[in-house]
CSV table of C-alpha atoms in Angstrom, one decimal:
chain,number,residue,atom,x,y,z
A,47,MET,CA,-37.8,55.9,-50.2
A,48,LYS,CA,-36.3,57.0,-46.9
A,49,ASP,CA,-35.0,54.4,-44.5
A,50,SER,CA,-36.9,53.5,-41.3
A,51,LEU,CA,-35.2,54.4,-38.1
A,52,ILE,CA,-36.0,52.0,-35.3
A,53,ILE,CA,-36.7,53.6,-31.9
A,54,PHE,CA,-35.7,51.4,-29.0
A,55,ASP,CA,-36.9,52.8,-25.8
A,56,THR,CA,-35.1,51.7,-22.6
A,57,THR,CA,-36.9,53.9,-20.1
A,58,LEU,CA,-38.1,50.8,-18.2
A,59,ARG,CA,-34.6,49.3,-18.0
A,60,ASP,CA,-31.8,52.0,-18.2
A,61,GLY,CA,-34.2,54.8,-17.2
A,62,GLU,CA,-35.0,52.8,-14.0
A,63,GLN,CA,-31.4,52.8,-13.1
A,64,SER,CA,-31.5,56.5,-12.1
A,65,PRO,CA,-31.2,56.4,-8.3
A,66,GLY,CA,-34.6,56.5,-6.8
A,67,ALA,CA,-36.4,55.9,-10.1
A,68,SER,CA,-37.3,52.3,-9.6
A,69,MET,CA,-40.8,51.4,-10.9
A,70,THR,CA,-43.3,48.8,-9.9
A,71,ARG,CA,-44.6,46.2,-12.2
A,72,ASP,CA,-47.9,48.0,-12.8
A,73,GLU,CA,-46.1,51.3,-13.4
A,74,LYS,CA,-43.9,49.6,-16.0
A,75,VAL,CA,-47.0,48.3,-17.8
A,76,ARG,CA,-48.6,51.8,-17.8
A,77,ILE,CA,-45.5,53.3,-19.3
A,78,ALA,CA,-45.2,50.5,-21.8
A,79,ARG,CA,-48.8,51.0,-23.0
A,80,ALA,CA,-48.0,54.7,-23.4
A,81,LEU,CA,-44.9,53.8,-25.5
A,82,GLU,CA,-47.0,51.4,-27.5
A,83,ARG,CA,-49.6,54.1,-28.3
A,84,MET,CA,-46.7,56.3,-29.4
A,85,LYS,CA,-45.7,53.4,-31.8
A,86,VAL,CA,-42.3,52.8,-30.3
A,87,ASP,CA,-40.7,49.9,-32.2
A,88,VAL,CA,-38.9,48.2,-29.3
A,89,ILE,CA,-39.5,48.5,-25.6
A,90,GLU,CA,-36.7,47.2,-23.3
A,91,ALA,CA,-38.8,46.2,-20.3
A,92,GLY,CA,-36.1,45.3,-17.9
A,93,PHE,CA,-33.3,42.9,-16.8
A,94,PRO,CA,-35.2,39.7,-15.9
A,95,ALA,CA,-32.2,38.1,-14.1
A,96,ALA,CA,-31.7,41.1,-11.8
A,97,SER,CA,-34.5,40.2,-9.4
A,98,GLN,CA,-37.8,38.4,-9.2
A,99,GLY,CA,-39.5,41.8,-9.3
A,100,ASP,CA,-37.8,42.6,-12.6
A,101,PHE,CA,-38.6,39.2,-14.0
A,102,GLU,CA,-42.3,39.7,-13.2
A,103,ALA,CA,-42.3,43.2,-14.6
A,104,VAL,CA,-40.8,42.1,-17.9
A,105,GLN,CA,-43.3,39.2,-18.0
A,106,ALA,CA,-46.2,41.6,-17.4
A,107,VAL,CA,-45.1,44.0,-20.1
A,108,ALA,CA,-44.6,41.0,-22.5
A,109,ASP,CA,-48.2,39.9,-21.8
A,110,ALA,CA,-49.7,43.3,-22.1
A,111,ILE,CA,-48.0,44.7,-25.2
A,112,LYS,CA,-49.3,43.6,-28.6
A,113,ASP,CA,-47.9,46.0,-31.3
A,114,SER,CA,-44.3,46.8,-30.1
A,115,THR,CA,-41.5,44.3,-29.7
A,116,VAL,CA,-40.7,43.6,-26.1
A,117,CYS,CA,-37.0,43.2,-25.1
A,118,GLY,CA,-35.2,41.8,-22.1
A,119,LEU,CA,-31.6,42.4,-21.2
A,120,ALA,CA,-29.2,39.6,-20.3
A,121,ARG,CA,-25.5,39.3,-19.6
A,122,ALA,CA,-23.6,36.9,-21.7
A,123,LEU,CA,-24.5,34.1,-19.2
A,124,ASP,CA,-26.7,31.1,-19.7
A,125,LYS,CA,-28.8,31.8,-16.6
A,126,ASP,CA,-29.5,35.4,-17.7
A,127,ILE,CA,-30.5,34.4,-21.2
A,128,ASP,CA,-32.7,31.6,-20.0
A,129,ARG,CA,-34.4,33.9,-17.5
A,130,ALA,CA,-35.0,36.5,-20.3
A,131,GLY,CA,-36.4,33.8,-22.6
A,132,GLU,CA,-38.8,32.7,-19.9
A,133,ALA,CA,-40.0,36.2,-19.1
A,134,LEU,CA,-40.7,37.0,-22.7
A,135,LYS,CA,-42.7,33.9,-23.5
A,136,GLY,CA,-46.0,35.8,-23.7
A,137,ALA,CA,-44.8,38.5,-26.1
A,138,ASN,CA,-46.3,38.8,-29.6
A,139,SER,CA,-42.8,39.9,-30.7
A,140,SER,CA,-39.8,39.4,-28.5
A,141,ARG,CA,-36.1,40.3,-28.5
A,142,ILE,CA,-33.2,39.2,-26.2
A,143,HIS,CA,-30.5,41.9,-25.8
A,144,THR,CA,-27.2,40.3,-24.5
A,145,PHE,CA,-24.0,42.1,-23.8
A,146,ILE,CA,-20.4,41.8,-22.6
A,147,ALA,CA,-17.7,44.4,-22.0
A,148,THR,CA,-15.1,44.9,-24.8
A,149,SER,CA,-12.9,47.8,-23.7
A,150,PRO,CA,-9.4,47.0,-22.4
A,151,ILE,CA,-10.1,48.4,-19.0
A,152,HIS,CA,-13.4,46.5,-18.6
A,153,MET,CA,-12.0,43.2,-19.8
A,154,ALA,CA,-9.0,43.4,-17.6
A,155,LYS,CA,-10.4,45.1,-14.4
A,156,LYS,CA,-14.0,44.0,-14.4
A,157,LEU,CA,-14.2,40.7,-16.3
A,158,ASN,CA,-10.7,39.5,-15.7
A,159,MET,CA,-10.9,37.9,-19.2
A,160,GLN,CA,-8.7,37.7,-22.3
A,161,PRO,CA,-10.2,39.1,-25.6
A,162,ASP,CA,-10.6,35.6,-27.1
A,163,GLN,CA,-12.6,34.5,-24.0
A,164,VAL,CA,-14.8,37.5,-24.4
A,165,ILE,CA,-15.6,36.6,-28.0
A,166,GLU,CA,-16.3,33.0,-27.0
A,167,TYR,CA,-18.8,34.2,-24.4
A,168,ALA,CA,-20.4,36.6,-26.8
A,169,VAL,CA,-20.9,34.0,-29.5
A,170,LYS,CA,-22.2,31.4,-27.0
A,171,ALA,CA,-24.7,33.9,-25.6
A,172,VAL,CA,-26.1,34.9,-29.0
A,173,LYS,CA,-26.5,31.2,-30.0
A,174,ARG,CA,-28.3,30.5,-26.8
A,175,ALA,CA,-30.6,33.5,-27.2
A,176,ARG,CA,-31.5,32.2,-30.7
A,177,GLN,CA,-33.1,29.2,-29.0
A,178,TYR,CA,-35.8,31.6,-27.7
A,179,THR,CA,-36.1,34.2,-30.5
A,180,ASP,CA,-34.7,35.0,-33.9
A,181,ASN,CA,-34.5,38.6,-32.9
A,182,VAL,CA,-31.2,38.9,-31.0
A,183,GLU,CA,-29.3,42.1,-30.2
A,184,PHE,CA,-25.7,42.2,-29.1
A,185,SER,CA,-23.9,45.0,-27.3
A,186,PRO,CA,-20.1,45.3,-26.8
A,187,GLU,CA,-20.3,47.3,-23.5
A,188,ASP,CA,-18.1,50.4,-23.4
A,189,ALA,CA,-17.6,50.3,-27.2
A,190,GLY,CA,-16.7,54.0,-27.1
A,191,ARG,CA,-13.4,53.1,-25.4
A,192,SER,CA,-12.9,49.8,-27.1
A,193,GLU,CA,-10.2,49.0,-29.8
A,194,GLU,CA,-11.8,49.2,-33.2
A,195,ASP,CA,-9.9,46.1,-34.5
A,196,PHE,CA,-11.3,44.0,-31.6
A,197,LEU,CA,-14.8,45.4,-32.2
A,198,CYS,CA,-14.6,44.3,-35.8
A,199,ARG,CA,-13.6,40.8,-34.7
A,200,ILE,CA,-16.3,40.3,-32.1
A,201,LEU,CA,-19.1,41.9,-34.1
A,202,GLU,CA,-18.4,39.8,-37.2
A,203,ALA,CA,-18.4,36.7,-34.9
A,204,VAL,CA,-21.8,37.5,-33.3
A,205,ILE,CA,-23.4,38.2,-36.7
A,206,THR,CA,-22.3,34.8,-37.9
A,207,ALA,CA,-23.8,33.3,-34.6
A,208,GLY,CA,-27.1,34.9,-35.4
A,209,ALA,CA,-27.3,38.5,-34.0
A,210,THR,CA,-29.6,40.6,-36.0
A,211,THR,CA,-28.9,44.0,-34.3
A,212,LEU,CA,-25.5,45.3,-33.3
A,213,ASN,CA,-25.8,48.0,-30.6
A,214,ILE,CA,-22.7,50.2,-30.2
A,215,PRO,CA,-22.9,51.8,-26.7
A,216,ASP,CA,-21.0,54.9,-25.6
A,217,THR,CA,-21.4,53.5,-22.1
A,218,VAL,CA,-19.7,56.3,-20.2
A,219,GLY,CA,-20.5,59.2,-22.5
A,220,TYR,CA,-16.9,59.7,-23.5
A,221,SER,CA,-17.2,60.0,-27.3
A,222,MET,CA,-17.3,63.2,-29.4
A,223,PRO,CA,-20.0,63.3,-32.2
A,224,GLN,CA,-17.6,63.3,-35.1
A,225,GLN,CA,-15.5,60.6,-33.5
A,226,PHE,CA,-18.6,58.4,-32.7
A,227,GLY,CA,-20.1,58.8,-36.2
A,228,ALA,CA,-16.8,57.9,-37.8
A,229,MET,CA,-16.6,54.7,-35.6
A,230,ILE,CA,-20.1,53.6,-36.9
A,231,ALA,CA,-19.1,54.3,-40.5
A,232,ASN,CA,-15.8,52.4,-40.1
A,233,LEU,CA,-17.4,49.3,-38.5
A,234,ARG,CA,-20.0,49.1,-41.2
A,235,GLN,CA,-17.3,49.3,-43.8
A,236,ARG,CA,-14.8,47.0,-42.2
A,237,ILE,CA,-17.0,44.1,-41.0
A,238,PRO,CA,-17.5,41.7,-43.9
A,239,ASN,CA,-21.0,40.6,-42.9
A,240,ALA,CA,-22.2,44.0,-41.7
A,241,ASP,CA,-25.1,44.1,-44.1
A,242,LYS,CA,-26.7,41.1,-42.2
A,243,ALA,CA,-27.5,43.2,-39.1
A,244,VAL,CA,-29.0,46.6,-38.1
A,245,PHE,CA,-26.5,48.9,-36.5
A,246,SER,CA,-27.8,50.6,-33.3
A,247,VAL,CA,-26.4,53.1,-30.8
A,248,HIS,CA,-26.9,53.7,-27.1
A,249,CYS,CA,-25.3,56.9,-25.9
A,250,HIS,CA,-25.0,58.2,-22.4
A,251,ASN,CA,-25.1,61.9,-21.5
A,252,ASP,CA,-22.1,62.4,-19.2
A,253,LEU,CA,-20.8,65.2,-21.3
A,254,GLY,CA,-24.2,66.3,-22.5
A,255,LEU,CA,-23.6,64.8,-26.0
A,256,ALA,CA,-25.9,61.8,-26.0
A,257,VAL,CA,-28.3,63.2,-28.5
A,258,ALA,CA,-25.5,64.7,-30.7
A,259,ASN,CA,-23.6,61.4,-30.7
A,260,SER,CA,-26.8,59.5,-31.6
A,261,LEU,CA,-27.6,61.8,-34.5
A,262,SER,CA,-24.0,61.6,-35.7
A,263,ALA,CA,-24.3,57.8,-35.7
A,264,VAL,CA,-27.6,58.0,-37.7
A,265,MET,CA,-25.9,60.2,-40.3
A,266,ASN,CA,-23.3,57.5,-40.6
A,267,GLY,CA,-25.7,54.6,-41.1
A,268,ALA,CA,-27.0,53.6,-37.7
A,269,ARG,CA,-30.7,52.6,-38.1
A,270,GLN,CA,-31.7,52.1,-34.5
A,271,VAL,CA,-31.3,54.6,-31.6
A,272,GLU,CA,-31.7,53.5,-28.0
A,273,CYS,CA,-33.1,56.3,-25.9
A,274,THR,CA,-35.4,57.1,-23.0
A,275,ILE,CA,-38.3,59.4,-22.2
A,276,ASN,CA,-37.0,62.7,-20.8
A,277,GLY,CA,-33.5,61.4,-21.1
A,278,LEU,CA,-33.9,59.4,-17.9
A,279,GLY,CA,-31.1,57.0,-17.1
A,280,GLU,CA,-27.9,56.0,-15.3
A,281,ARG,CA,-25.8,59.0,-14.0
A,282,ALA,CA,-26.5,61.9,-16.3
A,283,GLY,CA,-29.0,59.9,-18.3
A,284,ASN,CA,-29.4,58.7,-21.9
A,285,ALA,CA,-30.2,60.2,-25.2
A,286,SER,CA,-33.6,61.8,-25.0
A,287,LEU,CA,-36.2,60.1,-27.2
A,288,GLU,CA,-38.2,63.2,-27.8
A,289,GLU,CA,-35.1,65.2,-28.9
A,290,VAL,CA,-33.8,62.4,-31.2
A,291,VAL,CA,-37.2,61.8,-32.8
A,292,MET,CA,-38.1,65.5,-33.3
A,293,ALA,CA,-34.6,66.4,-34.6
A,294,ILE,CA,-34.9,63.8,-37.3
A,295,ARG,CA,-38.6,64.6,-38.0
A,296,THR,CA,-37.9,68.4,-38.2
A,297,ARG,CA,-34.8,68.1,-40.3
A,298,GLN,CA,-35.9,65.7,-43.0
A,299,ASP,CA,-33.9,67.8,-45.4
A,300,PHE,CA,-30.8,66.6,-43.5
A,301,PHE,CA,-31.6,63.0,-42.5
A,302,GLN,CA,-32.1,60.1,-44.9
A,303,CYS,CA,-34.5,58.3,-42.5
A,304,ASP,CA,-37.6,58.9,-40.4
A,305,THR,CA,-39.4,57.1,-37.5
A,306,ARG,CA,-42.9,55.8,-37.4
A,307,LEU,CA,-43.7,57.4,-34.1
A,308,ASP,CA,-46.9,59.2,-33.4
A,309,THR,CA,-45.2,62.3,-31.9
A,310,ARG,CA,-48.5,63.7,-30.6
A,311,GLU,CA,-48.1,61.2,-27.7
A,312,ILE,CA,-44.8,62.6,-26.6
A,313,VAL,CA,-45.9,65.2,-24.0
A,314,THR,CA,-48.4,62.8,-22.4
A,315,CYS,CA,-45.8,60.1,-22.2
A,316,SER,CA,-43.2,62.5,-20.8
A,317,LYS,CA,-45.6,63.6,-18.0
A,318,LEU,CA,-46.5,60.0,-17.2
A,319,VAL,CA,-42.8,59.1,-16.7
A,320,SER,CA,-42.2,62.2,-14.7
A,321,SER,CA,-45.2,61.5,-12.4
A,322,ILE,CA,-44.2,57.8,-11.8
A,323,THR,CA,-40.5,58.3,-11.3
A,324,GLY,CA,-40.8,61.6,-9.4
A,325,PHE,CA,-38.3,63.2,-11.7
A,326,PRO,CA,-39.7,66.6,-12.8
A,327,VAL,CA,-39.0,67.9,-16.2
A,328,GLN,CA,-37.0,71.2,-16.2
A,329,PRO,CA,-38.9,74.1,-17.7
A,330,ASN,CA,-36.3,74.8,-20.4
A,331,LYS,CA,-36.1,71.1,-21.5
A,332,ALA,CA,-36.3,70.8,-25.3
A,333,ILE,CA,-39.7,69.5,-26.7
A,334,VAL,CA,-41.3,68.6,-23.4
A,335,GLY,CA,-40.3,71.5,-21.0
A,336,ALA,CA,-43.0,73.9,-20.0
A,337,ASN,CA,-41.2,76.7,-21.7
A,338,ALA,CA,-40.3,74.8,-24.9
A,339,PHE,CA,-43.0,76.7,-26.9
A,340,ALA,CA,-43.3,79.8,-24.7
A,341,HIS,CA,-42.3,83.3,-25.9
A,342,GLU,CA,-41.7,86.2,-23.5
A,343,SER,CA,-39.6,88.5,-25.6
A,344,GLY,CA,-41.7,91.2,-27.3
A,345,ILE,CA,-39.8,90.8,-30.5
A,346,HIS,CA,-40.4,87.0,-30.4
A,347,GLN,CA,-44.1,87.4,-29.6
A,348,ASP,CA,-44.5,89.9,-32.4
A,349,GLY,CA,-42.8,87.6,-34.9
A,350,VAL,CA,-44.8,84.5,-33.9
A,351,LEU,CA,-48.1,86.4,-34.1
A,352,LYS,CA,-47.2,87.5,-37.6
A,353,ASN,CA,-45.9,84.1,-38.7
A,354,ARG,CA,-45.4,81.2,-36.3
A,355,GLU,CA,-42.3,79.9,-38.3
A,356,THR,CA,-40.3,83.1,-37.4
A,357,TYR,CA,-39.5,81.6,-34.0
A,358,GLU,CA,-41.0,78.1,-34.0
A,359,ILE,CA,-39.4,75.3,-36.0
A,360,MET,CA,-42.0,72.8,-34.8
A,361,ARG,CA,-45.7,73.0,-34.0
A,362,ALA,CA,-46.6,72.5,-30.3
A,363,GLU,CA,-49.5,70.4,-31.4
A,364,ASP,CA,-47.2,67.9,-33.2
A,365,VAL,CA,-45.7,66.8,-29.9
A,366,GLY,CA,-48.9,66.8,-28.0
A,367,TRP,CA,-49.0,70.1,-26.2
A,368,THR,CA,-52.6,70.9,-27.2
A,369,THR,CA,-53.9,67.4,-27.9
A,370,ASN,CA,-55.3,64.8,-25.5
A,371,ARG,CA,-56.7,67.6,-23.3
A,372,MET,CA,-60.1,66.8,-21.9
A,373,VAL,CA,-61.3,68.8,-19.0
A,374,LEU,CA,-63.5,66.8,-16.5
A,375,GLY,CA,-65.3,68.2,-13.5
A,376,LYS,CA,-67.5,67.3,-10.6
A,377,HIS,CA,-70.5,66.9,-13.0
A,378,SER,CA,-68.7,64.4,-15.2
A,379,GLY,CA,-70.0,60.8,-15.1
A,380,ARG,CA,-68.4,57.4,-14.8
A,381,ASN,CA,-68.5,56.7,-18.5
A,382,ALA,CA,-66.7,60.0,-19.4
A,383,PHE,CA,-64.1,59.2,-16.6
A,384,LYS,CA,-63.6,55.6,-17.7
A,385,THR,CA,-63.4,56.6,-21.4
A,386,ARG,CA,-60.7,59.2,-20.8
A,387,MET,CA,-58.7,56.8,-18.6
A,388,ALA,CA,-58.8,54.2,-21.3
A,389,GLU,CA,-57.5,56.9,-23.8
A,390,LEU,CA,-54.7,57.5,-21.3
A,391,GLY,CA,-53.9,53.8,-21.3
A,392,VAL,CA,-55.3,53.0,-17.9
A,393,GLN,CA,-57.1,49.7,-17.7
A,394,PHE,CA,-59.0,48.7,-14.5
A,395,ASP,CA,-58.6,45.1,-13.4
A,396,SER,CA,-62.0,45.1,-11.8
A,397,GLU,CA,-65.2,47.1,-11.2
A,398,ALA,CA,-64.0,47.7,-7.7
A,399,ASP,CA,-60.8,49.3,-8.9
A,400,LEU,CA,-62.8,51.5,-11.3
A,401,ASN,CA,-65.2,52.5,-8.5
A,402,ASP,CA,-62.3,53.4,-6.2
A,403,ALA,CA,-60.6,55.5,-8.9
A,404,PHE,CA,-63.9,57.3,-9.7
A,405,PHE,CA,-64.5,58.0,-6.0
A,406,ARG,CA,-61.1,59.6,-5.8
A,407,PHE,CA,-61.8,61.6,-8.9
A,408,LYS,CA,-65.0,62.9,-7.4
A,409,GLN,CA,-63.2,63.8,-4.2
A,410,LEU,CA,-60.6,65.8,-6.2
A,411,ALA,CA,-63.4,67.4,-8.3
A,412,ASP,CA,-64.8,68.9,-5.1
A,413,LYS,CA,-61.5,70.5,-4.4
A,414,LYS,CA,-60.7,72.0,-7.8
A,415,HIS,CA,-62.9,73.2,-10.6
A,416,GLU,CA,-61.2,71.6,-13.6
A,417,ILE,CA,-59.4,68.3,-13.7
A,418,PHE,CA,-56.9,67.7,-16.5
A,419,ASP,CA,-55.1,64.7,-17.8
A,420,GLU,CA,-52.2,65.3,-15.5
A,421,ASP,CA,-54.5,65.2,-12.5
A,422,LEU,CA,-55.9,61.9,-13.7
A,423,GLN,CA,-52.4,60.4,-14.1
A,424,ALA,CA,-51.5,61.6,-10.6
A,425,LEU,CA,-54.7,60.1,-9.2
A,426,ILE,CA,-53.9,56.7,-10.7
A,427,SER,CA,-50.3,56.9,-9.5
A,428,GLU,CA,-51.5,57.6,-6.0
A,429,GLN,CA,-54.0,54.7,-6.2
A,430,SER,CA,-51.2,52.3,-7.2
A,431,PHE,CA,-49.0,53.6,-4.5
A,432,GLU,CA,-51.6,52.7,-1.9
A,433,ALA,CA,-52.2,49.3,-3.4
A,434,GLU,CA,-48.6,48.1,-3.0
A,435,ASP,CA,-47.2,47.0,0.4
A,436,GLU,CA,-48.8,50.0,2.2
A,437,HIS,CA,-48.5,48.9,5.8
A,438,ILE,CA,-48.3,52.6,6.8
A,439,LYS,CA,-51.2,54.9,6.0
A,440,LEU,CA,-51.9,58.6,6.7
A,441,VAL,CA,-55.1,59.0,8.9
A,442,ALA,CA,-55.0,62.6,10.0
A,443,LEU,CA,-52.6,65.6,9.9
A,444,LYS,CA,-53.0,68.8,11.9
A,445,VAL,CA,-50.5,71.6,11.4
A,446,CYS,CA,-50.2,75.0,13.1
A,447,SER,CA,-48.1,77.6,11.4
A,448,GLU,CA,-48.3,81.1,12.9
A,449,THR,CA,-46.2,84.3,12.5
A,450,GLY,CA,-43.7,84.5,15.4
A,451,GLU,CA,-44.4,80.9,16.6
A,452,VAL,CA,-42.6,77.7,15.9
A,453,PRO,CA,-44.6,75.5,13.5
A,454,ASN,CA,-45.9,72.3,15.0
A,455,ALA,CA,-47.6,69.2,13.5
A,456,THR,CA,-49.6,66.4,14.9
A,457,VAL,CA,-50.0,63.3,12.7
A,458,THR,CA,-51.9,60.1,13.1
A,459,ILE,CA,-50.9,57.1,11.0
A,460,LEU,CA,-52.0,53.5,10.7
A,461,VAL,CA,-49.2,51.1,11.1
A,462,ASP,CA,-50.2,47.5,10.3
A,463,GLY,CA,-53.7,48.3,11.3
A,464,LYS,CA,-52.9,50.1,14.5
A,465,GLU,CA,-53.3,53.8,15.0
A,466,VAL,CA,-50.4,55.8,16.5
A,467,THR,CA,-50.1,59.6,16.9
A,468,GLY,CA,-47.0,61.7,17.1
A,469,ASN,CA,-46.1,65.4,17.1
A,470,ALA,CA,-43.1,67.5,16.3
A,471,THR,CA,-41.9,71.1,15.7
A,472,GLY,CA,-39.9,72.2,12.7
A,473,GLY,CA,-38.7,75.1,10.6
A,474,GLY,CA,-42.0,75.1,8.7
A,475,ALA,CA,-45.2,73.2,8.3
A,476,VAL,CA,-43.7,70.6,6.0
A,477,ASP,CA,-40.6,70.1,8.1
A,478,ALA,CA,-42.7,69.7,11.3
A,479,SER,CA,-45.0,67.2,9.5
A,480,LEU,CA,-42.2,65.0,8.2
A,481,LYS,CA,-40.5,65.0,11.6
A,482,ALA,CA,-43.7,64.0,13.3
A,483,ILE,CA,-44.0,61.0,10.9
A,484,GLU,CA,-40.4,60.0,11.3
A,485,SER,CA,-40.8,60.1,15.1
A,486,LEU,CA,-43.4,57.3,14.7
A,487,VAL,CA,-41.7,55.2,11.9
A,488,GLN,CA,-38.1,55.7,13.0
A,489,THR,CA,-36.4,54.7,9.7
A,490,GLY,CA,-33.3,56.7,10.5
A,491,ALA,CA,-33.2,57.5,6.8
A,492,THR,CA,-31.6,60.7,5.4
A,493,LEU,CA,-33.8,63.0,3.3
A,494,ALA,CA,-31.8,63.2,0.1
A,495,LEU,CA,-34.3,65.2,-1.9
A,496,TYR,CA,-37.5,67.1,-1.4
A,497,SER,CA,-39.1,68.5,-4.6
A,498,VAL,CA,-42.5,70.2,-5.3
A,499,ASN,CA,-44.0,70.4,-8.8
A,500,ASN,CA,-47.4,71.8,-9.7
A,501,ILE,CA,-49.3,69.3,-11.8
A,502,THR,CA,-51.4,71.9,-13.6
A,503,THR,CA,-51.8,75.7,-13.5
A,504,GLY,CA,-53.9,77.7,-11.1
A,505,THR,CA,-53.9,78.2,-7.3
A,506,ASP,CA,-56.1,75.2,-6.9
A,507,SER,CA,-53.6,73.0,-8.8
A,508,GLN,CA,-52.5,69.8,-7.2
A,509,GLY,CA,-49.0,69.9,-5.9
A,510,GLU,CA,-46.9,66.8,-6.6
A,511,VAL,CA,-44.2,66.2,-4.0
A,512,THR,CA,-41.2,63.9,-4.5
A,513,VAL,CA,-39.3,62.7,-1.4
A,514,ARG,CA,-36.1,60.7,-1.7
A,515,LEU,CA,-34.9,58.7,1.3
A,516,GLU,CA,-31.5,57.1,1.7
A,517,ASN,CA,-30.7,54.5,4.3
A,518,ALA,CA,-27.8,52.0,4.4
A,519,GLY,CA,-27.2,52.3,0.7
A,520,ARG,CA,-30.8,52.0,-0.3
A,521,ILE,CA,-32.4,54.8,-2.2
A,522,VAL,CA,-36.2,55.1,-2.7
A,523,ASN,CA,-38.5,57.8,-4.1
A,524,GLY,CA,-41.9,58.5,-2.6
A,525,SER,CA,-44.5,60.6,-4.4
A,526,GLY,CA,-47.7,62.2,-3.2
A,527,ALA,CA,-50.2,64.6,-4.7
A,528,ASP,CA,-52.8,66.9,-3.2
A,529,THR,CA,-54.2,70.3,-3.5
A,530,ASP,CA,-52.7,70.9,0.0
A,531,ILE,CA,-48.9,70.8,-0.4
A,532,VAL,CA,-48.4,69.9,3.3
A,533,ILE,CA,-50.6,66.8,2.9
A,534,ALA,CA,-48.9,65.9,-0.4
A,535,SER,CA,-45.6,66.1,1.4
A,536,ALA,CA,-46.8,63.7,4.2
A,537,LYS,CA,-48.2,61.3,1.6
A,538,ALA,CA,-44.9,61.3,-0.3
A,539,TYR,CA,-42.9,60.7,2.9
A,540,ILE,CA,-45.1,57.8,3.9
A,541,ASN,CA,-45.0,56.4,0.4
A,542,ALA,CA,-41.1,56.4,0.5
A,543,VAL,CA,-41.2,54.8,4.0
A,544,ASN,CA,-43.4,52.0,2.7
A,545,LYS,CA,-41.0,51.3,-0.1
A,546,LEU,CA,-38.0,51.5,2.2
A,547,GLN,CA,-39.5,48.9,4.6
A,548,SER,CA,-41.0,46.7,1.9
A,549,PRO,CA,-39.6,43.1,1.6
A,550,ASP,CA,-39.6,43.7,-2.1
A,551,GLN,CA,-36.3,45.5,-2.4
A,552,ARG,CA,-37.1,47.2,-5.7
A,553,GLN,CA,-33.5,48.2,-5.8
A,554,HIS,CA,-32.0,45.7,-8.2
A,555,PRO,CA,-28.8,44.0,-6.9
A,556,GLN,CA,-27.1,43.9,-10.4
A,557,LYS,CA,-28.1,46.0,-13.3
A,558,GLY,CA,-26.8,46.1,-16.8
A,559,ASP,CA,-25.1,49.2,-18.1
A,560,VAL,CA,-24.7,49.3,-21.9
């Protein structure tokens, strides 16, 4: 019998810490449902003490998810743990994940605490978390740069206090695979009560080694891996869920464990996260990149045609590349639409919401012949954008772009119910359109990113535009989709402005980094 490897997904918590990747409550629930369909064991839904918005998002995920364990992050502080316990009340299965820094530099420079004080806080935090759930995880932050003797002391103490999972984070991505694997092996061997807890790892990708370090840890006895969809996360990101899972699934001759994940859901989940966060997946990304199973070389093509295994070590179908594809069109009815949306994890709160979404679907169907799952995901994302604090709406956009002439745009928007019109010139149709909008909203924000990604193939494909605005330290992403890329750009800019001017900050004042 092979061991079971627990997959702990932190896309909703650590993944959200990517600048501009903040998600709304409803978006978090949509992603959580997709993770649940994939049979992810533990979903870290957020950091409840960080903000009211994060608390409500964790609460909503806890209420919605039935099969996966829902986890909330908390610093080793009573108020954080109590907040997490409150947010997780509605969960069928809950976990509190508490942490405190253990490296010399963090203890001295960040916490201003002595090692014995750190142990005292850790033990107290675990005991308090046990009042809410018997599933408690503890992380010594920056374990990769911590002294091993001290790690042994603190981890033995928290196990005695009731911690059931010990997560060893390489917080700054500093470790080398052989070194990190050896650390896991040493801790398991040296800690007297190590057999009373599951060892976990949480690796960051600063040196591009997050997946390698995670797999090395698994080889040395770790039985939980913390990861994110598409490797999303703080700085250079986290270990990529799809890469960890498929490495272990593909190399069962090498690993003494396996996951319970339904890997056919990987591509759908990847596209959903990409659509919601506005972070496109690079074409050459392993497993979920557009080119992951593409062959251009004549030698490769010939080999694959003769025998797929000559150049493919996985089947594209096994990660979802040819599954879950249902083409809808303008002749499709409400029932087919509703059924497919349910299969994609989209639940409508009311008949009015369903009618609105179906109306948008029909509008899109008049513009393009075939509508794919990716189009449906974008359609729902756009609907949710408009439902949240949208005090600015696009009414009309007219753009003139002519050879030898300076492009100009005239835009009409609705600001708190009042129509205003502005115009501007620019270096191109998109530039003129965004300048015209900015002349009306006057945010003073800097355009930090403008990205275009086609949602599906074909000249009638929807273009998905991501706009990142930065103003006074705040960073927000806006997304928009349309078969007309200029209109998509205007929608994305307005979406970002709505977020920037929203009273709900969505940029959390204090985030956990483990």
